[in-house]
Amino acid sequence: MISSRLTLLALAGACLTGSCGGQPSYWTKPVNTTNVTYGMAGGVAVVDDVAHRVVFLTATADQELEAQSVPIGHNFASAATSADGKKLFVLSSGDWPIQTSSDQLPQLTVITLDSPNLTTPFQASVSNVYTMSEPVSNLAIDPLGAYAVGYQGSGSSTSPSQNQSFAQNPNEIVIFNLTAGAVPKTPSSPTQPPFAVSRSLRSFGGTPQQLTFSPSLNLPANAATAGVTATKRRLLLIETNIDVSILDLTHAFDPPVGSAKTYGRTEITVQLTSGTGTASVTPTGLVVDPGPDDGRIAFFTTADSNVYTLQLLPAPAGSPNDFNPQINLTDVGGLPSDIQFVHTDLGALRVAALVPTMSSAVLIEPDTSVTTKVALPAAYSNMSLVTGVVGSPASGTNVPDVALLWGSSSANASGVALWTLSTTVGQPYRSIEVLDIAAPIQAVLDVPGPLYDYLKVLATPGGGGDFYILDLSQRTANPIHTTNSPLLTIAPDGLRMWAYDQSTDLARIDFATLTPTPLTTNASISVVYDIERPGTCASAASPPRCRSLVAINAQGTLGATVFDALNPVASARQDVALLLEGP
Amino acid sequence: MKPLTILFVIAPAAFATGALAQPAQPALPALPALAPEPSQPAPSPAPAPPVRPVDTPPESVVPADGVDRRDGNWRIEAGYRGSYVRSSGYNPFSNNGYFPEFSLAASRTLFRSGRFSFAPGVAWDVGNTGATARGDVSSLAMQRITVSLEGRLHLGPPGYAYLRAAPGAAVQHAQIDDPSSPGAPLSNRQWVFATDLSAGYAWLVWPRFERSLVQPRLWLQGEGGYGFVAEQRLALAPALPSGSTERASGIDLGSLSMQGGFFRIAAAVSF
């Protein structure tokens, strides 16, 4: 009798013990804190994929962090910020493949982080959700804020493999119209025009690698000559691994015509591979002439010495597009490493190509393909135009460009050079000024205007301990010594920069004085963000926003150290376990 | 104390009864149980020996076979308690919402009336649990000290059923070790009000049938009920050393209430 009762008691206890319910998945799955932070104007966005949310960290006046949580779609794929830092675009794969009616479709979530005035805290809110019929892995954002494009390409490192389809079309792209207003909560189809359209790019074996949004162009070029009317147009230029496609974004949401099922006009594909040979070339370095009436595009490839220039001229009648590219190939004598559209004397348009193997640059007349070789003092491999900040003596619209040349393929200390592209007697340039710097230059960082846009920050390759602040107006390069190879971040207001290594050392360099202010944190620094915070502070910026520096520590469930960016002091506030608080 | 007293009284009484068969032995003056039989003639007068006067008769000299001494007066319990916590604040610390504890209790019967008795006592429950919270190692420990007020319904030889109310207090210590908080885990320690309400049954295991025998007895008992624990705010902060100049913010994991249904199985000794 006793034994039977004891057995019953033990069974009851065992059953109760085993039927207590499970811990929610929010707690059981570890947090991924690697490469999930995005700097925005008023805060730091942290993607918490396990909890299907983005946590926005905003700073308060006493250097505390406040967290706001905004839901996103299931299975994060990629994210990007708008050019002004006020919007975050989050691409998610959904519960793919869809198996039940409750499974979530792939989607793009647009989240706004903004403040109506200087003193109001930044508030995060979902401003739009676009659904898609197929998941895509990558995201490209129009710098002018009108479009976003999701594309599959060759996959993404951040896309979880368990949510990839068994079969995928790498040439599938989804175009989102960011100016079409709010998407209905219950769209009639997964991808609903005029908010988003999906299409498959015509492919000759290539897959999209790089997407470029053109500025507003009047197309077709030379319309008056052909007796047609040019209209403002935005283009999407898609570099695949074997060709280049041109897609008319302005007409991407036009309803299908006739028996066609695809929205918008057919894209134009510029094939780079000869139909008779097996050799393939991969386009790279695509640039668009900013002149609105020229309609020119240029690029080069990784495998031949040609520079390809295209002009979008009026198309023959009956073509799906009203422009058609006229292609010129120009041999520059060696593999180019960088190209730019430049203007020489009297506004003459040229394509400047750097050819490091010849330690020279080549100027190409785009219509005739006539080339002019310019010998350079070093094998410069990169070029950026600094015409607006060097105080060119000329004025008006026909100002010759000034290019900053830097980087050396031989990794020798070649410094930087300023190449003024006006012609003087006997030579195709007015001057090439070399600034000797005792280290190869790996990257040139721009300083936002308006106060110090004449400064450039020159980063040296990893292993070096110095970086340089180049003053284009004075032609000086001020070295800043660091004990370790630093990571560099320029403040969005252009008044200071931050150098840090991935331990606990940090320094603020004010561009007004170039004096470093050393700081330290208790936790290792993964990345830093210079963000706005509510309030008005004495600052050279306009408006005089207060600013905080958030040094992210990607260990555990994410920590951060917050400094006053304008007046940093050693005793900063440390926030820990930022993603541990409940959803 | 009462059973022991009775034992001491019974032993000399038995010994004295055997001595009466030896007529050569004079009566022991200190044996009050040998009172003269009223029916026998009075002995002839003799010089009075120095007999110590007997003031009061003894309570009893024979075991009362009708008295059931199996319940005893004192009772010590040790056992296992399992609680089911539904509070969302408990999720970071448990994979299954279950909280195990070791229980220790002592009580004394103060009042009896028929089949009912009342036994107050004290109880101590201690337990801890741990899990991983978003990849962090987490732990929660709790100690509960209560005053138990237990009413018993005696059902005869098998044992008794009881109702128990146990108000008291509990101290909870939550800790999460997050690598973003270097050198100091996030922790919180707090005293809160706690009360248990439960019902159970105690089975007499051994010895079961020697009902009048005064000796320790072993019991097994099972109990179920509901434990109330006041809600506390789980505001965890780095436990920085005193004098530290660091300014660190903590985290708020919401509210934790360790209340819920529980069961307890225990072994007890009564005497």
mmCIF file with all atom_site columns, C-alpha atoms in Angstrom, chain A residues 410-524:
data_model
loop_
_atom_site.group_PDB
_atom_site.id
_atom_site.type_symbol
_atom_site.label_atom_id
_atom_site.label_alt_id
_atom_site.label_comp_id
_atom_site.label_asym_id
_atom_site.label_entity_id
_atom_site.label_seq_id
_atom_site.pdbx_PDB_ins_code
_atom_site.Cartn_x
_atom_site.Cartn_y
_atom_site.Cartn_z
_atom_site.occupancy
_atom_site.B_iso_or_equiv
_atom_site.pdbx_formal_charge
_atom_site.auth_seq_id
_atom_site.auth_comp_id
_atom_site.auth_asym_id
_atom_site.auth_atom_id
_atom_site.pdbx_PDB_model_num
ATOM 1   C CA . SER A 1 410 ? 54.012 48.893 -55.241 1.00 0.00 ? 410 SER A CA 1
ATOM 2   C CA . ALA A 1 411 ? 53.157 49.940 -51.666 1.00 0.00 ? 411 ALA A CA 1
ATOM 3   C CA . ASN A 1 412 ? 56.113 52.278 -51.638 1.00 0.00 ? 412 ASN A CA 1
ATOM 4   C CA . ALA A 1 413 ? 55.893 55.633 -49.999 1.00 0.00 ? 413 ALA A CA 1
ATOM 5   C CA . SER A 1 414 ? 54.693 57.647 -52.958 1.00 0.00 ? 414 SER A CA 1
ATOM 6   C CA . GLY A 1 415 ? 52.653 60.165 -51.047 1.00 0.00 ? 415 GLY A CA 1
ATOM 7   C CA . VAL A 1 416 ? 49.864 62.041 -52.742 1.00 0.00 ? 416 VAL A CA 1
ATOM 8   C CA . ALA A 1 417 ? 49.776 64.373 -55.707 1.00 0.00 ? 417 ALA A CA 1
ATOM 9   C CA . LEU A 1 418 ? 47.486 67.152 -56.842 1.00 0.00 ? 418 LEU A CA 1
ATOM 10  C CA . TRP A 1 419 ? 46.937 67.090 -60.568 1.00 0.00 ? 419 TRP A CA 1
ATOM 11  C CA . THR A 1 420 ? 45.579 70.342 -62.030 1.00 0.00 ? 420 THR A CA 1
ATOM 12  C CA . LEU A 1 421 ? 43.981 69.551 -65.388 1.00 0.00 ? 421 LEU A CA 1
ATOM 13  C CA . SER A 1 422 ? 44.352 72.818 -67.194 1.00 0.00 ? 422 SER A CA 1
ATOM 14  C CA . THR A 1 423 ? 46.578 72.815 -70.223 1.00 0.00 ? 423 THR A CA 1
ATOM 15  C CA . THR A 1 424 ? 49.718 74.867 -70.481 1.00 0.00 ? 424 THR A CA 1
ATOM 16  C CA . VAL A 1 425 ? 52.056 75.252 -73.400 1.00 0.00 ? 425 VAL A CA 1
ATOM 17  C CA . GLY A 1 426 ? 53.683 71.979 -74.291 1.00 0.00 ? 426 GLY A CA 1
ATOM 18  C CA . GLN A 1 427 ? 52.000 69.800 -71.717 1.00 0.00 ? 427 GLN A CA 1
ATOM 19  C CA . PRO A 1 428 ? 48.463 68.597 -71.069 1.00 0.00 ? 428 PRO A CA 1
ATOM 20  C CA . TYR A 1 429 ? 48.376 69.745 -67.459 1.00 0.00 ? 429 TYR A CA 1
ATOM 21  C CA . ARG A 1 430 ? 49.238 72.844 -65.565 1.00 0.00 ? 430 ARG A CA 1
ATOM 22  C CA . SER A 1 431 ? 50.885 71.238 -62.587 1.00 0.00 ? 431 SER A CA 1
ATOM 23  C CA . ILE A 1 432 ? 51.378 68.076 -60.613 1.00 0.00 ? 432 ILE A CA 1
ATOM 24  C CA . GLU A 1 433 ? 52.240 68.838 -57.026 1.00 0.00 ? 433 GLU A CA 1
ATOM 25  C CA . VAL A 1 434 ? 53.617 66.017 -54.956 1.00 0.00 ? 434 VAL A CA 1
ATOM 26  C CA . LEU A 1 435 ? 53.319 65.884 -51.185 1.00 0.00 ? 435 LEU A CA 1
ATOM 27  C CA . ASP A 1 436 ? 55.883 63.470 -49.831 1.00 0.00 ? 436 ASP A CA 1
ATOM 28  C CA . ILE A 1 437 ? 54.481 61.209 -47.173 1.00 0.00 ? 437 ILE A CA 1
ATOM 29  C CA . ALA A 1 438 ? 56.615 58.549 -45.584 1.00 0.00 ? 438 ALA A CA 1
ATOM 30  C CA . ALA A 1 439 ? 54.042 55.803 -45.941 1.00 0.00 ? 439 ALA A CA 1
ATOM 31  C CA . PRO A 1 440 ? 51.864 54.297 -48.646 1.00 0.00 ? 440 PRO A CA 1
ATOM 32  C CA . ILE A 1 441 ? 48.303 55.566 -48.594 1.00 0.00 ? 441 ILE A CA 1
ATOM 33  C CA . GLN A 1 442 ? 45.554 53.011 -48.297 1.00 0.00 ? 442 GLN A CA 1
ATOM 34  C CA . ALA A 1 443 ? 42.484 55.225 -48.288 1.00 0.00 ? 443 ALA A CA 1
ATOM 35  C CA . VAL A 1 444 ? 41.499 58.864 -48.406 1.00 0.00 ? 444 VAL A CA 1
ATOM 36  C CA . LEU A 1 445 ? 38.616 59.900 -46.156 1.00 0.00 ? 445 LEU A CA 1
ATOM 37  C CA . ASP A 1 446 ? 36.593 62.994 -46.988 1.00 0.00 ? 446 ASP A CA 1
ATOM 38  C CA . VAL A 1 447 ? 35.761 65.542 -44.310 1.00 0.00 ? 447 VAL A CA 1
ATOM 39  C CA . PRO A 1 448 ? 32.174 66.805 -44.663 1.00 0.00 ? 448 PRO A CA 1
ATOM 40  C CA . GLY A 1 449 ? 31.752 70.532 -45.101 1.00 0.00 ? 449 GLY A CA 1
ATOM 41  C CA . PRO A 1 450 ? 31.292 73.290 -44.786 1.00 0.00 ? 450 PRO A CA 1
ATOM 42  C CA . LEU A 1 451 ? 34.110 74.235 -42.404 1.00 0.00 ? 451 LEU A CA 1
ATOM 43  C CA . TYR A 1 452 ? 36.874 71.743 -43.023 1.00 0.00 ? 452 TYR A CA 1
ATOM 44  C CA . ASP A 1 453 ? 36.078 70.141 -46.348 1.00 0.00 ? 453 ASP A CA 1
ATOM 45  C CA . TYR A 1 454 ? 39.543 71.182 -47.564 1.00 0.00 ? 454 TYR A CA 1
ATOM 46  C CA . LEU A 1 455 ? 40.968 68.535 -45.242 1.00 0.00 ? 455 LEU A CA 1
ATOM 47  C CA . LYS A 1 456 ? 41.450 64.909 -46.202 1.00 0.00 ? 456 LYS A CA 1
ATOM 48  C CA . VAL A 1 457 ? 42.397 62.128 -43.837 1.00 0.00 ? 457 VAL A CA 1
ATOM 49  C CA . LEU A 1 458 ? 44.963 59.747 -45.296 1.00 0.00 ? 458 LEU A CA 1
ATOM 50  C CA . ALA A 1 459 ? 44.869 56.259 -43.842 1.00 0.00 ? 459 ALA A CA 1
ATOM 51  C CA . THR A 1 460 ? 47.910 54.056 -44.088 1.00 0.00 ? 460 THR A CA 1
ATOM 52  C CA . PRO A 1 461 ? 47.819 50.270 -44.444 1.00 0.00 ? 461 PRO A CA 1
ATOM 53  C CA . GLY A 1 462 ? 47.407 48.080 -41.388 1.00 0.00 ? 462 GLY A CA 1
ATOM 54  C CA . GLY A 1 463 ? 50.564 47.665 -39.379 1.00 0.00 ? 463 GLY A CA 1
ATOM 55  C CA . GLY A 1 464 ? 51.539 51.297 -39.622 1.00 0.00 ? 464 GLY A CA 1
ATOM 56  C CA . GLY A 1 465 ? 51.075 53.578 -36.671 1.00 0.00 ? 465 GLY A CA 1
ATOM 57  C CA . ASP A 1 466 ? 50.483 56.889 -38.420 1.00 0.00 ? 466 ASP A CA 1
ATOM 58  C CA . PHE A 1 467 ? 47.769 58.619 -40.336 1.00 0.00 ? 467 PHE A CA 1
ATOM 59  C CA . TYR A 1 468 ? 47.836 62.029 -41.949 1.00 0.00 ? 468 TYR A CA 1
ATOM 60  C CA . ILE A 1 469 ? 45.539 65.002 -42.139 1.00 0.00 ? 469 ILE A CA 1
ATOM 61  C CA . LEU A 1 470 ? 46.029 66.580 -45.527 1.00 0.00 ? 470 LEU A CA 1
ATOM 62  C CA . ASP A 1 471 ? 45.301 70.268 -45.844 1.00 0.00 ? 471 ASP A CA 1
ATOM 63  C CA . LEU A 1 472 ? 44.569 70.906 -49.526 1.00 0.00 ? 472 LEU A CA 1
ATOM 64  C CA . SER A 1 473 ? 44.538 74.663 -49.139 1.00 0.00 ? 473 SER A CA 1
ATOM 65  C CA . GLN A 1 474 ? 47.951 74.833 -47.480 1.00 0.00 ? 474 GLN A CA 1
ATOM 66  C CA . ARG A 1 475 ? 49.342 71.739 -49.223 1.00 0.00 ? 475 ARG A CA 1
ATOM 67  C CA . THR A 1 476 ? 50.445 70.270 -45.920 1.00 0.00 ? 476 THR A CA 1
ATOM 68  C CA . ALA A 1 477 ? 50.091 66.793 -44.500 1.00 0.00 ? 477 ALA A CA 1
ATOM 69  C CA . ASN A 1 478 ? 50.116 66.669 -40.727 1.00 0.00 ? 478 ASN A CA 1
ATOM 70  C CA . PRO A 1 479 ? 51.037 63.253 -39.310 1.00 0.00 ? 479 PRO A CA 1
ATOM 71  C CA . ILE A 1 480 ? 49.275 61.871 -36.239 1.00 0.00 ? 480 ILE A CA 1
ATOM 72  C CA . HIS A 1 481 ? 51.227 59.134 -34.467 1.00 0.00 ? 481 HIS A CA 1
ATOM 73  C CA . THR A 1 482 ? 49.436 56.250 -32.816 1.00 0.00 ? 482 THR A CA 1
ATOM 74  C CA . THR A 1 483 ? 50.867 53.306 -30.955 1.00 0.00 ? 483 THR A CA 1
ATOM 75  C CA . ASN A 1 484 ? 48.788 50.804 -32.885 1.00 0.00 ? 484 ASN A CA 1
ATOM 76  C CA . SER A 1 485 ? 47.310 50.730 -36.326 1.00 0.00 ? 485 SER A CA 1
ATOM 77  C CA . PRO A 1 486 ? 44.176 52.833 -35.869 1.00 0.00 ? 486 PRO A CA 1
ATOM 78  C CA . LEU A 1 487 ? 40.666 52.702 -37.217 1.00 0.00 ? 487 LEU A CA 1
ATOM 79  C CA . LEU A 1 488 ? 39.398 56.113 -38.264 1.00 0.00 ? 488 LEU A CA 1
ATOM 80  C CA . THR A 1 489 ? 35.939 57.674 -38.132 1.00 0.00 ? 489 THR A CA 1
ATOM 81  C CA . ILE A 1 490 ? 35.049 61.156 -39.308 1.00 0.00 ? 490 ILE A CA 1
ATOM 82  C CA . ALA A 1 491 ? 32.249 62.920 -37.434 1.00 0.00 ? 491 ALA A CA 1
ATOM 83  C CA . PRO A 1 492 ? 29.280 63.623 -39.719 1.00 0.00 ? 492 PRO A CA 1
ATOM 84  C CA . ASP A 1 493 ? 29.358 67.326 -38.798 1.00 0.00 ? 493 ASP A CA 1
ATOM 85  C CA . GLY A 1 494 ? 32.930 67.527 -40.108 1.00 0.00 ? 494 GLY A CA 1
ATOM 86  C CA . LEU A 1 495 ? 34.389 69.088 -36.966 1.00 0.00 ? 495 LEU A CA 1
ATOM 87  C CA . ARG A 1 496 ? 36.411 66.221 -35.535 1.00 0.00 ? 496 ARG A CA 1
ATOM 88  C CA . MET A 1 497 ? 37.557 62.712 -36.088 1.00 0.00 ? 497 MET A CA 1
ATOM 89  C CA . TRP A 1 498 ? 38.089 59.704 -33.904 1.00 0.00 ? 498 TRP A CA 1
ATOM 90  C CA . ALA A 1 499 ? 40.968 57.251 -33.985 1.00 0.00 ? 499 ALA A CA 1
ATOM 91  C CA . TYR A 1 500 ? 40.781 54.017 -32.067 1.00 0.00 ? 500 TYR A CA 1
ATOM 92  C CA . ASP A 1 501 ? 42.246 50.590 -31.991 1.00 0.00 ? 501 ASP A CA 1
ATOM 93  C CA . GLN A 1 502 ? 40.215 47.566 -31.069 1.00 0.00 ? 502 GLN A CA 1
ATOM 94  C CA . SER A 1 503 ? 41.437 47.546 -27.505 1.00 0.00 ? 503 SER A CA 1
ATOM 95  C CA . THR A 1 504 ? 40.484 50.327 -25.097 1.00 0.00 ? 504 THR A CA 1
ATOM 96  C CA . ASP A 1 505 ? 42.346 53.314 -26.538 1.00 0.00 ? 505 ASP A CA 1
ATOM 97  C CA . LEU A 1 506 ? 40.568 56.147 -28.239 1.00 0.00 ? 506 LEU A CA 1
ATOM 98  C CA . ALA A 1 507 ? 41.531 59.655 -29.339 1.00 0.00 ? 507 ALA A CA 1
ATOM 99  C CA . ARG A 1 508 ? 39.564 62.634 -30.507 1.00 0.00 ? 508 ARG A CA 1
ATOM 100 C CA . ILE A 1 509 ? 41.220 64.957 -33.026 1.00 0.00 ? 509 ILE A CA 1
ATOM 101 C CA . ASP A 1 510 ? 39.599 68.357 -33.401 1.00 0.00 ? 510 ASP A CA 1
ATOM 102 C CA . PHE A 1 511 ? 40.049 69.644 -36.950 1.00 0.00 ? 511 PHE A CA 1
ATOM 103 C CA . ALA A 1 512 ? 40.380 73.198 -35.684 1.00 0.00 ? 512 ALA A CA 1
ATOM 104 C CA . THR A 1 513 ? 43.549 72.454 -33.719 1.00 0.00 ? 513 THR A CA 1
ATOM 105 C CA . LEU A 1 514 ? 44.589 68.954 -34.831 1.00 0.00 ? 514 LEU A CA 1
ATOM 106 C CA . THR A 1 515 ? 45.306 68.257 -31.154 1.00 0.00 ? 515 THR A CA 1
ATOM 107 C CA . PRO A 1 516 ? 44.524 64.702 -30.074 1.00 0.00 ? 516 PRO A CA 1
ATOM 108 C CA . THR A 1 517 ? 42.546 64.206 -26.871 1.00 0.00 ? 517 THR A CA 1
ATOM 109 C CA . PRO A 1 518 ? 43.339 60.741 -25.497 1.00 0.00 ? 518 PRO A CA 1
ATOM 110 C CA . LEU A 1 519 ? 40.510 58.771 -23.946 1.00 0.00 ? 519 LEU A CA 1
ATOM 111 C CA . THR A 1 520 ? 40.110 55.258 -22.694 1.00 0.00 ? 520 THR A CA 1
ATOM 112 C CA . THR A 1 521 ? 37.318 52.828 -22.056 1.00 0.00 ? 521 THR A CA 1
ATOM 113 C CA . ASN A 1 522 ? 36.966 49.865 -19.731 1.00 0.00 ? 522 ASN A CA 1
ATOM 114 C CA . ALA A 1 523 ? 35.851 47.558 -22.509 1.00 0.00 ? 523 ALA A CA 1
ATOM 115 C CA . SER A 1 524 ? 37.363 46.877 -25.888 1.00 0.00 ? 524 SER A CA 1
#
